[in-house]
PDB file of N, CA and C in Angstrom:
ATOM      1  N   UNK A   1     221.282-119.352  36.361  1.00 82.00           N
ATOM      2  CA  UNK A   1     222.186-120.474  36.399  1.00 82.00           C
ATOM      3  C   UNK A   1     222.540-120.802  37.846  1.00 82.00           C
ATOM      4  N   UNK A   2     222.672-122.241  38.087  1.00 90.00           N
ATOM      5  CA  UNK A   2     223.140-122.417  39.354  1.00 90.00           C
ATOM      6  C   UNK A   2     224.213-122.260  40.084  1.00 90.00           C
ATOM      7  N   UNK A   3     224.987-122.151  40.668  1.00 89.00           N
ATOM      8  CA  UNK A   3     226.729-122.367  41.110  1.00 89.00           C
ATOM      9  C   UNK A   3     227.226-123.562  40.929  1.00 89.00           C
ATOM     10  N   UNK A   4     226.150-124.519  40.709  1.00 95.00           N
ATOM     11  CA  UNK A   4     227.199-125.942  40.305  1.00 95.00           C
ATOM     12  C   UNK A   4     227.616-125.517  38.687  1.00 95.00           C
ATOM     13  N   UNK A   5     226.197-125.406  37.837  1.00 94.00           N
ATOM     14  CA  UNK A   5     226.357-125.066  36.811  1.00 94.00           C
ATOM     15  C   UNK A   5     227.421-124.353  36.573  1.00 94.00           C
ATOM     16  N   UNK A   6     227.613-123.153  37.008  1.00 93.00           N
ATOM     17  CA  UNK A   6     228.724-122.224  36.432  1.00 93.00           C
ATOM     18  C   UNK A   6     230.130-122.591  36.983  1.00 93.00           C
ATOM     19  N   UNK A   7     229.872-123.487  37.908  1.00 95.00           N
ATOM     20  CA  UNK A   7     231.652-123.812  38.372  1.00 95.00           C
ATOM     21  C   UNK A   7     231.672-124.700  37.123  1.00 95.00           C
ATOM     22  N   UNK A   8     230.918-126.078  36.754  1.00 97.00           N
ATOM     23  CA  UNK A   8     231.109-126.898  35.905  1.00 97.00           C
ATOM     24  C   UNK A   8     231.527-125.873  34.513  1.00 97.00           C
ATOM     25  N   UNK A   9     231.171-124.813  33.776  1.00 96.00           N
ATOM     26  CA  UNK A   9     231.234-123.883  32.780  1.00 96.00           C
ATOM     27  C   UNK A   9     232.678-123.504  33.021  1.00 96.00           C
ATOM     28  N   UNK A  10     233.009-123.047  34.074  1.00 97.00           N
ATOM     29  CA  UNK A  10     234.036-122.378  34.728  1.00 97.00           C
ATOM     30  C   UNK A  10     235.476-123.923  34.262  1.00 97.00           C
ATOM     31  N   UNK A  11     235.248-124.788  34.854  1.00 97.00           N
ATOM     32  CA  UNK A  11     236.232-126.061  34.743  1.00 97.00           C
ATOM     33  C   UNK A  11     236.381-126.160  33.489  1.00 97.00           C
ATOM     34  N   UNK A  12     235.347-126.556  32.721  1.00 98.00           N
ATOM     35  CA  UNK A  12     235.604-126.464  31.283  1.00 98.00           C
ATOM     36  C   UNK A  12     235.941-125.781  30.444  1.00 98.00           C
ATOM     37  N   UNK A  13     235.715-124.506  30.494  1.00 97.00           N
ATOM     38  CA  UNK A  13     236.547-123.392  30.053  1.00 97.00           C
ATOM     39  C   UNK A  13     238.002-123.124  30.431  1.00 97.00           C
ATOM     40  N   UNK A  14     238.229-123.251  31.511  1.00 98.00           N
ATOM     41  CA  UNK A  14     239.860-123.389  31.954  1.00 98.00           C
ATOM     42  C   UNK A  14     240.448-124.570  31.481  1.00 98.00           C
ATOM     43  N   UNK A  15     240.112-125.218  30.997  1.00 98.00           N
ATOM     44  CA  UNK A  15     240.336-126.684  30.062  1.00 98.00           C
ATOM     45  C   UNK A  15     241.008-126.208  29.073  1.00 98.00           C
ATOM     46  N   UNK A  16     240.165-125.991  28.148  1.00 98.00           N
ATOM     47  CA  UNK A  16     239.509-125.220  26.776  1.00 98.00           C
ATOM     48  C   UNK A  16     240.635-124.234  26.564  1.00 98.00           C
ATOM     49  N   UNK A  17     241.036-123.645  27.867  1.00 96.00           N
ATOM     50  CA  UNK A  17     242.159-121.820  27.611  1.00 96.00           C
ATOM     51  C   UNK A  17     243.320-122.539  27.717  1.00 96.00           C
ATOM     52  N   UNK A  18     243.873-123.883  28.914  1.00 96.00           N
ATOM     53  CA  UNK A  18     245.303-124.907  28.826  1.00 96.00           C
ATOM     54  C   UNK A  18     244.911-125.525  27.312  1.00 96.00           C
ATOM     55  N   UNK A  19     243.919-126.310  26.841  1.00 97.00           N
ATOM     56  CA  UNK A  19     244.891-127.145  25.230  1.00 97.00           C
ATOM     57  C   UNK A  19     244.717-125.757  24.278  1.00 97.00           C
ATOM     58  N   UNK A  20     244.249-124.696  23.985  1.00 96.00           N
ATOM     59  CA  UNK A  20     244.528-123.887  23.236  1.00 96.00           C
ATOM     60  C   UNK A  20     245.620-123.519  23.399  1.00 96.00           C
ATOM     61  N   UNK A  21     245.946-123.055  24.752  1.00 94.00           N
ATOM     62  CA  UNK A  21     247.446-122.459  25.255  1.00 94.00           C
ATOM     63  C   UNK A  21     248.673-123.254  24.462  1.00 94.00           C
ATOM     64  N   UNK A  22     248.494-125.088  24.412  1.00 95.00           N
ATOM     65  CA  UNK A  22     249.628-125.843  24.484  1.00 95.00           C
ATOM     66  C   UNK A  22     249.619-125.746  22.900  1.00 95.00           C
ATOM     67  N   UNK A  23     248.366-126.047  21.949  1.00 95.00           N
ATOM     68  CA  UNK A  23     248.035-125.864  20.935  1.00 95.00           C
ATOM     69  C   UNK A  23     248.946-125.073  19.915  1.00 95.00           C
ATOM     70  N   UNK A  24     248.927-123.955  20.106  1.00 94.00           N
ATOM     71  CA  UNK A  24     249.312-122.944  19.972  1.00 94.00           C
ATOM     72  C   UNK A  24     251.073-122.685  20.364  1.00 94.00           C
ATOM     73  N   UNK A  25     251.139-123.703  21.099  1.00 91.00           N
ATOM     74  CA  UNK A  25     252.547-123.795  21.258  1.00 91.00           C
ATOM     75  C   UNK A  25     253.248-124.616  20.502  1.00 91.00           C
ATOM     76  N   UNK A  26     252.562-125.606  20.044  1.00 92.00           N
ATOM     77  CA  UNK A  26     253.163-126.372  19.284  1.00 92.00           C
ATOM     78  C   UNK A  26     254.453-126.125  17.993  1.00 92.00           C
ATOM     79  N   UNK A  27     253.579-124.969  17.784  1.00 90.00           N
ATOM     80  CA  UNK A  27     254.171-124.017  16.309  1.00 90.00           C
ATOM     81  C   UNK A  27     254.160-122.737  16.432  1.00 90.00           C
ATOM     82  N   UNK A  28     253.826-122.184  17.467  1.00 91.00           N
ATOM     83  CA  UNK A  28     253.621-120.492  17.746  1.00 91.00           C
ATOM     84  C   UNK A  28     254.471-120.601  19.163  1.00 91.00           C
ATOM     85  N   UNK A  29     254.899-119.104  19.398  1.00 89.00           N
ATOM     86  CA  UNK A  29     255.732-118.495  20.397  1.00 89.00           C
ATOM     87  C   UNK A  29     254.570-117.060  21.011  1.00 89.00           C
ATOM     88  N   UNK A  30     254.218-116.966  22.054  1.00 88.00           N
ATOM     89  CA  UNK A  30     253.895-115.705  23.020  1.00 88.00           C
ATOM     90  C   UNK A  30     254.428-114.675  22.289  1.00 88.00           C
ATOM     91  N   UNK A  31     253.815-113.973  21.118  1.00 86.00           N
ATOM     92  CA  UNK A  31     254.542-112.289  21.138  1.00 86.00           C
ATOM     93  C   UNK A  31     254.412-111.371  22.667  1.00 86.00           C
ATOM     94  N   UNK A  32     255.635-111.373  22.307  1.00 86.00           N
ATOM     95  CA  UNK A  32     255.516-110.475  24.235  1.00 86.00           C
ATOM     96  C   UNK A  32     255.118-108.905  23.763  1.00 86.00           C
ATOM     97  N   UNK A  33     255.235-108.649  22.699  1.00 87.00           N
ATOM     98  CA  UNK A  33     254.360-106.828  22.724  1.00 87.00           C
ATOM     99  C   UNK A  33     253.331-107.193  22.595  1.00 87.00           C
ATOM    100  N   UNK A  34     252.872-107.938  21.800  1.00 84.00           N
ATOM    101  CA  UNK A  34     251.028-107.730  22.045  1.00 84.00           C
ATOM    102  C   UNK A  34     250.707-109.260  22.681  1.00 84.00           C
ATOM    103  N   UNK A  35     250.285-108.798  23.681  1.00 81.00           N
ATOM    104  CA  UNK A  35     249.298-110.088  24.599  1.00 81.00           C
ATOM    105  C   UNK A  35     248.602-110.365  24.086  1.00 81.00           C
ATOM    106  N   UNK A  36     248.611-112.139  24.486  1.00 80.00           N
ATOM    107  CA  UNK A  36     246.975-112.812  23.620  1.00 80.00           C
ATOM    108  C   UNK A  36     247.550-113.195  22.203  1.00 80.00           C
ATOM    109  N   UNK A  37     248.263-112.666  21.444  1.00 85.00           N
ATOM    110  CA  UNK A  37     249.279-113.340  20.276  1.00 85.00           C
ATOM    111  C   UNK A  37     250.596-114.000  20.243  1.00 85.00           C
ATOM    112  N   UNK A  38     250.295-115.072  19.341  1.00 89.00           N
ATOM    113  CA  UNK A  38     251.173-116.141  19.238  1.00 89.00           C
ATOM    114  C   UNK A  38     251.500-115.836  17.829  1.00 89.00           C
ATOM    115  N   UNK A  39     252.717-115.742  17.326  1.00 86.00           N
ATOM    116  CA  UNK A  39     253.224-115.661  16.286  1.00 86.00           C
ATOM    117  C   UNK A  39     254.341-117.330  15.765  1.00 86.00           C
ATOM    118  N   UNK A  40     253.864-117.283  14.891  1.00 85.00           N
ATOM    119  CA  UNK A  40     254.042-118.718  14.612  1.00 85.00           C
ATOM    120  C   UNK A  40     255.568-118.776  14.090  1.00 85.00           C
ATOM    121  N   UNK A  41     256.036-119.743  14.369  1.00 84.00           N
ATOM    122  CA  UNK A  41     257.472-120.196  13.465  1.00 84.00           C
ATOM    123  C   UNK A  41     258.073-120.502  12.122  1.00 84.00           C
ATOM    124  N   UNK A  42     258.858-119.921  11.900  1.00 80.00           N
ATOM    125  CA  UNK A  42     258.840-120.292  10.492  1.00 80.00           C
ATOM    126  C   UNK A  42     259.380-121.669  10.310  1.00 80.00           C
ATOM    127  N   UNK A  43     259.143-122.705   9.666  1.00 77.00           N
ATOM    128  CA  UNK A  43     259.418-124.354   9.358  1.00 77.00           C
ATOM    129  C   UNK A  43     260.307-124.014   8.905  1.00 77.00           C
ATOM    130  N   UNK A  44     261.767-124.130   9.203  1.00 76.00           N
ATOM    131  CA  UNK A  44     263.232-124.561   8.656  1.00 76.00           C
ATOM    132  C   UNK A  44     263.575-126.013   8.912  1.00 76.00           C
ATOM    133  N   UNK A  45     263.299-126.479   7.184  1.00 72.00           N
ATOM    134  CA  UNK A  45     263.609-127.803   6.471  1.00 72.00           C
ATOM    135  C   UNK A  45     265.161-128.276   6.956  1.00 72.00           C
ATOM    136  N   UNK A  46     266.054-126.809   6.191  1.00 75.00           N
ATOM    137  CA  UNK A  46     266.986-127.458   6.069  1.00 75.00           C
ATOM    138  C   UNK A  46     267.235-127.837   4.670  1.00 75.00           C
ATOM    139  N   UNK A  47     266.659-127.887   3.921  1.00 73.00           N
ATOM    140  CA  UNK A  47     266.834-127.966   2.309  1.00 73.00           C
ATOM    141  C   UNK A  47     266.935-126.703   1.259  1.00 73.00           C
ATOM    142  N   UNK A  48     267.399-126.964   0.591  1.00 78.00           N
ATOM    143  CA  UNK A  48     267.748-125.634  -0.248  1.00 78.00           C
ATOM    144  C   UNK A  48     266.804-125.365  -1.647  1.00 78.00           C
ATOM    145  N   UNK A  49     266.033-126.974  -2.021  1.00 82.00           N
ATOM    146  CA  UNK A  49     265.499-127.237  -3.388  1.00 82.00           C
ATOM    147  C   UNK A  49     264.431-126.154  -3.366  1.00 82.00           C
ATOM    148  N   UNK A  50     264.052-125.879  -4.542  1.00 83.00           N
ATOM    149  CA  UNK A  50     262.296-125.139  -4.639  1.00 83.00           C
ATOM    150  C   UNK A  50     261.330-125.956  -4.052  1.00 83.00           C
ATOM    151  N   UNK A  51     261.195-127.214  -3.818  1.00 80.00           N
ATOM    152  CA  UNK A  51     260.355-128.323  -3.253  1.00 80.00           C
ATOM    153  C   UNK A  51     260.230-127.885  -1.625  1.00 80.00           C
ATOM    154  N   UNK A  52     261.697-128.065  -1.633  1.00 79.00           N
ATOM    155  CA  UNK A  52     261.685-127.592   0.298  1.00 79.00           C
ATOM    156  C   UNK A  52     261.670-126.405   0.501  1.00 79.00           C
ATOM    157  N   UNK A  53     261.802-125.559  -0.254  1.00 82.00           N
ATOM    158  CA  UNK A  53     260.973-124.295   0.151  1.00 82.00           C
ATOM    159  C   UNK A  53     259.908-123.692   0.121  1.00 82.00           C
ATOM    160  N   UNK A  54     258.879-124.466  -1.161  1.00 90.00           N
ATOM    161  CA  UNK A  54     257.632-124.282  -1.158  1.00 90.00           C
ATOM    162  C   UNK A  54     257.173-125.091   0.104  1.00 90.00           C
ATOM    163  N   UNK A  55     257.563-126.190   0.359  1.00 88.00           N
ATOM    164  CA  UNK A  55     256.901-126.769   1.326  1.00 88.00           C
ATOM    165  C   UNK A  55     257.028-126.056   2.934  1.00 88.00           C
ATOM    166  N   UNK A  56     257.811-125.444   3.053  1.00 87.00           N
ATOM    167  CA  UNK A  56     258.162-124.812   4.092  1.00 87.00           C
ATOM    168  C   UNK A  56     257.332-123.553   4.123  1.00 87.00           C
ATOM    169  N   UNK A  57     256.691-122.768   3.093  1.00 90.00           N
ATOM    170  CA  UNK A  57     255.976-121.413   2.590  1.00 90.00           C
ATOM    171  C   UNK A  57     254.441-122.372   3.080  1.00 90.00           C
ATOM    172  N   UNK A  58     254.434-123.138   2.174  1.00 91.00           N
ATOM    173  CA  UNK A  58     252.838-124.041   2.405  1.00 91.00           C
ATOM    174  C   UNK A  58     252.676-124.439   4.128  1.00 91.00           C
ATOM    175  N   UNK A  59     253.871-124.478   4.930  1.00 89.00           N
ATOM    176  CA  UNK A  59     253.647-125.122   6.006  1.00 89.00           C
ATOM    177  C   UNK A  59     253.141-123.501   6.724  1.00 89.00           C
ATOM    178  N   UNK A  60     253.662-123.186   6.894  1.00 89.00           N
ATOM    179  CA  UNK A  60     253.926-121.616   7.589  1.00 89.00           C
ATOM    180  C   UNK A  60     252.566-120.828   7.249  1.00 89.00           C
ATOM    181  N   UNK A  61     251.997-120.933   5.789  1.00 92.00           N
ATOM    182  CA  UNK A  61     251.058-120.561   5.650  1.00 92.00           C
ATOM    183  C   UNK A  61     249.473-121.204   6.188  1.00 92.00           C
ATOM    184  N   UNK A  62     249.832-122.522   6.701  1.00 92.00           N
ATOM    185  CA  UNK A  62     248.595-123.450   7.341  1.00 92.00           C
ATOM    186  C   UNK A  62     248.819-122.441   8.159  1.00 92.00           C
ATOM    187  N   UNK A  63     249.537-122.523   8.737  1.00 91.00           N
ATOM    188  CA  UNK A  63     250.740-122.845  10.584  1.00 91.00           C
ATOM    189  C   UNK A  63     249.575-120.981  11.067  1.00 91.00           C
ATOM    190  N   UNK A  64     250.170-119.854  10.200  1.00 91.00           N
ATOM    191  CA  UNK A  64     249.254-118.688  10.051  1.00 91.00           C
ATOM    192  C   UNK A  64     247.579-118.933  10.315  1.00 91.00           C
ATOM    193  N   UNK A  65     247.239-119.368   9.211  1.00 93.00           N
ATOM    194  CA  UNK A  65     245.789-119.655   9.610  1.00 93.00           C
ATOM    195  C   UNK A  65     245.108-120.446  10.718  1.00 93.00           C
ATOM    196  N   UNK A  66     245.620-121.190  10.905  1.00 93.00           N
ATOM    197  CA  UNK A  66     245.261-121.881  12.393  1.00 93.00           C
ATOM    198  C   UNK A  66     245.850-121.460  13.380  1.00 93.00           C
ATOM    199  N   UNK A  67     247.063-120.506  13.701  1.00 92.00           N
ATOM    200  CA  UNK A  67     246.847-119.644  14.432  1.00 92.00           C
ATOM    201  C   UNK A  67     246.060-118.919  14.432  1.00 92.00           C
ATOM    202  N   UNK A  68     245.477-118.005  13.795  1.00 93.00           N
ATOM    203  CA  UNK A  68     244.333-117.054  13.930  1.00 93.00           C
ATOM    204  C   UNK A  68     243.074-117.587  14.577  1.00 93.00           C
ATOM    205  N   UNK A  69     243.014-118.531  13.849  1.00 96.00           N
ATOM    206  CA  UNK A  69     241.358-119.446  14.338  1.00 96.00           C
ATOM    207  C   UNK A  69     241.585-119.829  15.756  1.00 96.00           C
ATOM    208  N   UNK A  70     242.750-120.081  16.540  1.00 96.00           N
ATOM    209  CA  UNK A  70     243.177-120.898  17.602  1.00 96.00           C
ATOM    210  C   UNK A  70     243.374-119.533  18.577  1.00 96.00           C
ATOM    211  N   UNK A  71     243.767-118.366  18.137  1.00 95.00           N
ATOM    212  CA  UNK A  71     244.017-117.128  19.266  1.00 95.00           C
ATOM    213  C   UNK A  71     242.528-116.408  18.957  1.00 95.00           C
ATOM    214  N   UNK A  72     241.626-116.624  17.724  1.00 96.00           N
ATOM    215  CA  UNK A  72     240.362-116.403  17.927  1.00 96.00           C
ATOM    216  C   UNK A  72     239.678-117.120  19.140  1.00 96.00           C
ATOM    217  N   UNK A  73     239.658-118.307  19.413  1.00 97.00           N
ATOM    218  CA  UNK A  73     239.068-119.456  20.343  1.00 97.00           C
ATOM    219  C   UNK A  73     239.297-118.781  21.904  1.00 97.00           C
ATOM    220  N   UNK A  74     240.812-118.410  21.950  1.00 96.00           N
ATOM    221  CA  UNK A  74     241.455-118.675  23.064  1.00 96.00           C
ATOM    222  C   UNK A  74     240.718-117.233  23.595  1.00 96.00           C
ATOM    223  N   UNK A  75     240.861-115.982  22.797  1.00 95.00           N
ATOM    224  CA  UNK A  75     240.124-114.727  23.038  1.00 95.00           C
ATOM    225  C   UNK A  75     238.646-115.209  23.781  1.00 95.00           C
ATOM    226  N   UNK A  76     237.858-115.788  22.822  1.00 97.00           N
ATOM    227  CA  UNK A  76     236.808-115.920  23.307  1.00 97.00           C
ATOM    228  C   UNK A  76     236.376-116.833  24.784  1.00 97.00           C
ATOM    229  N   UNK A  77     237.461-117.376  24.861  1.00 97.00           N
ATOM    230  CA  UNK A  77     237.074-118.373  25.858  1.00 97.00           C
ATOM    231  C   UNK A  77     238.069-117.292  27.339  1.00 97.00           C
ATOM    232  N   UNK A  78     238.579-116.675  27.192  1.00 96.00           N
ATOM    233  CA  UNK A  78     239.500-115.625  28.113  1.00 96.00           C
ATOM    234  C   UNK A  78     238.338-114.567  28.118  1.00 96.00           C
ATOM    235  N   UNK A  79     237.460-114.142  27.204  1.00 96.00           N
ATOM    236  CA  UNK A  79     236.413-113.042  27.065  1.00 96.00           C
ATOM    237  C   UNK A  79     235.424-114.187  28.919  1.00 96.00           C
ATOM    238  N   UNK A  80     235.219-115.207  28.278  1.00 97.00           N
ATOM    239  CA  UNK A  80     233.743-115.884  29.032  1.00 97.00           C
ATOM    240  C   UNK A  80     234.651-115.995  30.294  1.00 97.00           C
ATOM    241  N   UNK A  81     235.731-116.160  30.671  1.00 97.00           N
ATOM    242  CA  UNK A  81     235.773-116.730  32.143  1.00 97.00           C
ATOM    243  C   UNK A  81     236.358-114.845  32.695  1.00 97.00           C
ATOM    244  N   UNK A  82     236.345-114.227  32.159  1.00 97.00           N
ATOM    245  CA  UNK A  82     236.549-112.559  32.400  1.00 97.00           C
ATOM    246  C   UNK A  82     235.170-112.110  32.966  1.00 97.00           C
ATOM    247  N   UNK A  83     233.938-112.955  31.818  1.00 96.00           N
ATOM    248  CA  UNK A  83     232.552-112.658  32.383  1.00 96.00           C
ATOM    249  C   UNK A  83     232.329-113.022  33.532  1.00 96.00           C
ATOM    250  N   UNK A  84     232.665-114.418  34.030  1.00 95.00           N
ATOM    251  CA  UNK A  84     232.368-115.266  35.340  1.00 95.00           C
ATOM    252  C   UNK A  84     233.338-114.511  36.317  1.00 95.00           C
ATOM    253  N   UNK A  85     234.136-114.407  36.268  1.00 94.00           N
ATOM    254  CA  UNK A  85     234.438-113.466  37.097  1.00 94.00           C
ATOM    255  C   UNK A  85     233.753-112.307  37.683  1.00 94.00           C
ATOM    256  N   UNK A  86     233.237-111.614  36.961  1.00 94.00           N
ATOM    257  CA  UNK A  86     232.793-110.088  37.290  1.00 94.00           C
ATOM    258  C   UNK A  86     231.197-110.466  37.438  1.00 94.00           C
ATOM    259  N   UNK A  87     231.024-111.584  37.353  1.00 90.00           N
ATOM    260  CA  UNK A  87     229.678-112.305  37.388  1.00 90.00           C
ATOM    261  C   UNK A  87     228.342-111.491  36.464  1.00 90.00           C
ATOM    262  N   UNK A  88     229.135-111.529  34.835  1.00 93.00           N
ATOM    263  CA  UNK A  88     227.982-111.398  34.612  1.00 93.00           C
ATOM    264  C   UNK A  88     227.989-112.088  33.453  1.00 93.00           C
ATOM    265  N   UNK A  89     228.595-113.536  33.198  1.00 91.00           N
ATOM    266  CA  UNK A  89     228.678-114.449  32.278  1.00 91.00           C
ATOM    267  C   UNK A  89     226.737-114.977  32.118  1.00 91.00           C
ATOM    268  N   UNK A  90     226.646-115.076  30.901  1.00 84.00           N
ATOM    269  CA  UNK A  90     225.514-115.185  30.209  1.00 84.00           C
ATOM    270  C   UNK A  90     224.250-114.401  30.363  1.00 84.00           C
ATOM    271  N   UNK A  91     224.674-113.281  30.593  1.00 79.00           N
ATOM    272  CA  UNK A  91     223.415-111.934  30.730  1.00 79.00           C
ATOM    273  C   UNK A  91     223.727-111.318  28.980  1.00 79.00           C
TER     274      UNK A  91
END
């Protein structure tokens, strides 16, 4: 690979690690004991009905899964610019 190449890899990946970062903020908080996890918020409606509380269980339960998929991403893309660093991204 060239050095333009891998700076261009390099830019885009540091892209890629800020909107996951903000992503992830949207509805998740930094667990400060374990690094690299975002633990998500629980949706307080504000309503008391079974309606607004299932909906609040249904939200929380997306809110879970796309965290995972989203601190999966962010791992991997923190794994590749860890590689470029130590220069041995795509060996």
């Amino acid at each position: 690979m060239t050095p333009e190449l891998l700076t261009q890899i390099k830019t885009t990946l540091e892209a890629e690690k800020i909107r996951l970062e903000r992503e992830l903020g949207e509805f998740a908080q930094k667990d400060k004991k374990a690094p690299g996890h975002f633990t998500p918020t629980y949706p307080e409606s504000g309503g008391t009905s079974d309606d607004d509380n299932a909906m609040e269980v249904s939200t929380f339960a997306d809110e879970l899964s796309l965290g995972e998929k989203l601190e999966a991403e962010l791992r991997d893309t923190n794994k590749a610019l860890q590689a470029m660093e130590k220069g041995v991204y795509g060996i």
